[in-house]
Structures are given as structure tokens and as C-alpha cells.
CSV table of C-alpha atoms in Angstrom, one decimal:
chain,number,residue,atom,x,y,z
A,1,UNK,CA,28.1,-105.9,96.0
A,2,UNK,CA,25.4,-108.5,96.1
A,3,UNK,CA,23.6,-107.9,92.8
A,4,UNK,CA,20.5,-109.8,93.7
A,5,UNK,CA,20.1,-108.0,97.0
A,6,UNK,CA,20.7,-104.6,95.3
A,7,UNK,CA,18.1,-105.5,92.6
A,8,UNK,CA,15.5,-106.4,95.3
A,9,UNK,CA,16.2,-103.1,97.1
A,10,UNK,CA,15.9,-101.2,93.9
A,11,UNK,CA,12.5,-102.9,93.1
A,12,UNK,CA,11.3,-102.1,96.6
A,13,UNK,CA,12.1,-98.5,96.1
A,14,UNK,CA,10.3,-98.4,92.8
A,15,UNK,CA,7.2,-100.2,94.2
A,16,UNK,CA,7.0,-98.1,97.3
A,17,UNK,CA,7.8,-94.8,95.7
A,18,UNK,CA,10.4,-93.7,98.2
A,19,UNK,CA,13.6,-94.7,99.8
A,20,UNK,CA,12.2,-94.4,103.4
A,21,UNK,CA,9.1,-96.6,102.6
A,22,UNK,CA,11.3,-99.2,101.0
A,23,UNK,CA,13.6,-99.2,104.0
A,24,UNK,CA,10.6,-99.8,106.4
A,25,UNK,CA,9.3,-102.5,104.1
A,26,UNK,CA,12.7,-104.3,104.0
A,27,UNK,CA,13.5,-103.8,107.7
A,28,UNK,CA,16.6,-101.6,106.8
A,29,UNK,CA,17.6,-98.1,107.6
A,30,UNK,CA,17.0,-95.4,105.0
A,31,UNK,CA,20.8,-94.7,104.7
A,32,UNK,CA,21.3,-98.5,104.0
A,33,UNK,CA,18.8,-98.4,101.2
A,34,UNK,CA,20.4,-95.2,99.8
A,35,UNK,CA,23.8,-96.8,99.9
A,36,UNK,CA,22.5,-99.9,98.1
A,37,UNK,CA,20.9,-97.7,95.3
A,38,UNK,CA,24.0,-95.6,95.0
A,39,UNK,CA,26.2,-98.7,94.8
A,40,UNK,CA,24.0,-100.2,92.1
A,41,UNK,CA,24.1,-96.9,90.1
A,42,UNK,CA,27.9,-96.9,90.4
A,43,UNK,CA,28.1,-100.5,89.3
A,44,UNK,CA,25.8,-99.9,86.3
A,45,UNK,CA,27.4,-96.6,85.5
A,46,UNK,CA,24.0,-94.9,85.2
A,47,UNK,CA,21.6,-92.9,87.3
A,48,UNK,CA,18.4,-94.9,88.0
A,49,UNK,CA,16.4,-92.2,89.8
A,50,UNK,CA,15.7,-88.5,89.5
A,51,UNK,CA,15.8,-87.4,93.2
A,52,UNK,CA,14.5,-84.2,94.7
A,53,UNK,CA,13.6,-83.4,98.3
A,54,UNK,CA,10.0,-84.3,97.6
A,55,UNK,CA,9.9,-86.5,94.6
A,56,UNK,CA,11.6,-89.7,93.3
A,57,UNK,CA,11.1,-90.9,89.7
A,58,UNK,CA,12.9,-93.3,87.4
A,59,UNK,CA,15.3,-92.1,84.8
A,60,UNK,CA,15.1,-93.7,81.3
A,61,UNK,CA,17.9,-96.1,82.4
A,62,UNK,CA,15.9,-96.8,85.6
A,63,UNK,CA,12.9,-97.7,83.6
A,64,UNK,CA,14.9,-100.2,81.5
A,65,UNK,CA,16.6,-101.7,84.6
A,66,UNK,CA,13.2,-101.9,86.4
A,67,UNK,CA,11.6,-103.9,83.6
A,68,UNK,CA,14.6,-106.3,83.3
A,69,UNK,CA,14.9,-106.7,87.1
A,70,UNK,CA,11.2,-107.4,87.4
A,71,UNK,CA,11.5,-110.3,85.0
A,72,UNK,CA,14.7,-111.7,86.6
A,73,UNK,CA,13.1,-111.6,90.1
A,74,UNK,CA,10.0,-113.3,88.8
A,75,UNK,CA,12.1,-116.0,87.1
A,76,UNK,CA,13.9,-116.6,90.4
A,77,UNK,CA,10.6,-117.0,92.2
A,78,UNK,CA,9.4,-119.4,89.6
A,79,UNK,CA,12.6,-121.5,89.9
A,80,UNK,CA,12.3,-121.6,93.6
A,81,UNK,CA,8.6,-122.6,93.4
A,82,UNK,CA,9.4,-125.3,90.9
A,83,UNK,CA,12.0,-126.9,93.2
A,84,UNK,CA,9.9,-126.5,96.3
């Protein structure tokens, strides 16, 4: 699994508030986004989202991962900008 891609997909889901919105934003299918999130959860050994048919919210582990992922992705952008 591409950790960076999975992290970006996860962040898109958090920011958009839904798997389908994130899929549209990323130009992916909803099942592809779901698979990425599930693979990330399996890799981490933790559930990142509470899912119901109408609601998606972060678990405690999801909150922790979100904060760290946000910092990591920001640092990657900074590094890219510094070189460019």
C-alpha cells in the first residue's frame, strides 16, 4: 500500500465529510476510496472512522492520525515548495 496516497485519501475524506465527496474530489470511485481507507485501517490496526448509513465521524485513533497526517502532508508541501 502506498502510505502517502492512503494518507491523502484519508485527509480528503476527513475534509469533505464523506467517502463519496472525497471520491469526487480525488477523481476516484467511491469503492476505491473505501478500499484505501479500509487498507489504511488494516495497516494501522485501528478503526479511523465511525460509519453509519448517514454519518461519518472520526474515532479517537482517527483524530490522532488526522492531526499527524495533516502535519506530515504540510511538511511535504513545504519541502516541495522549498525545492521548486
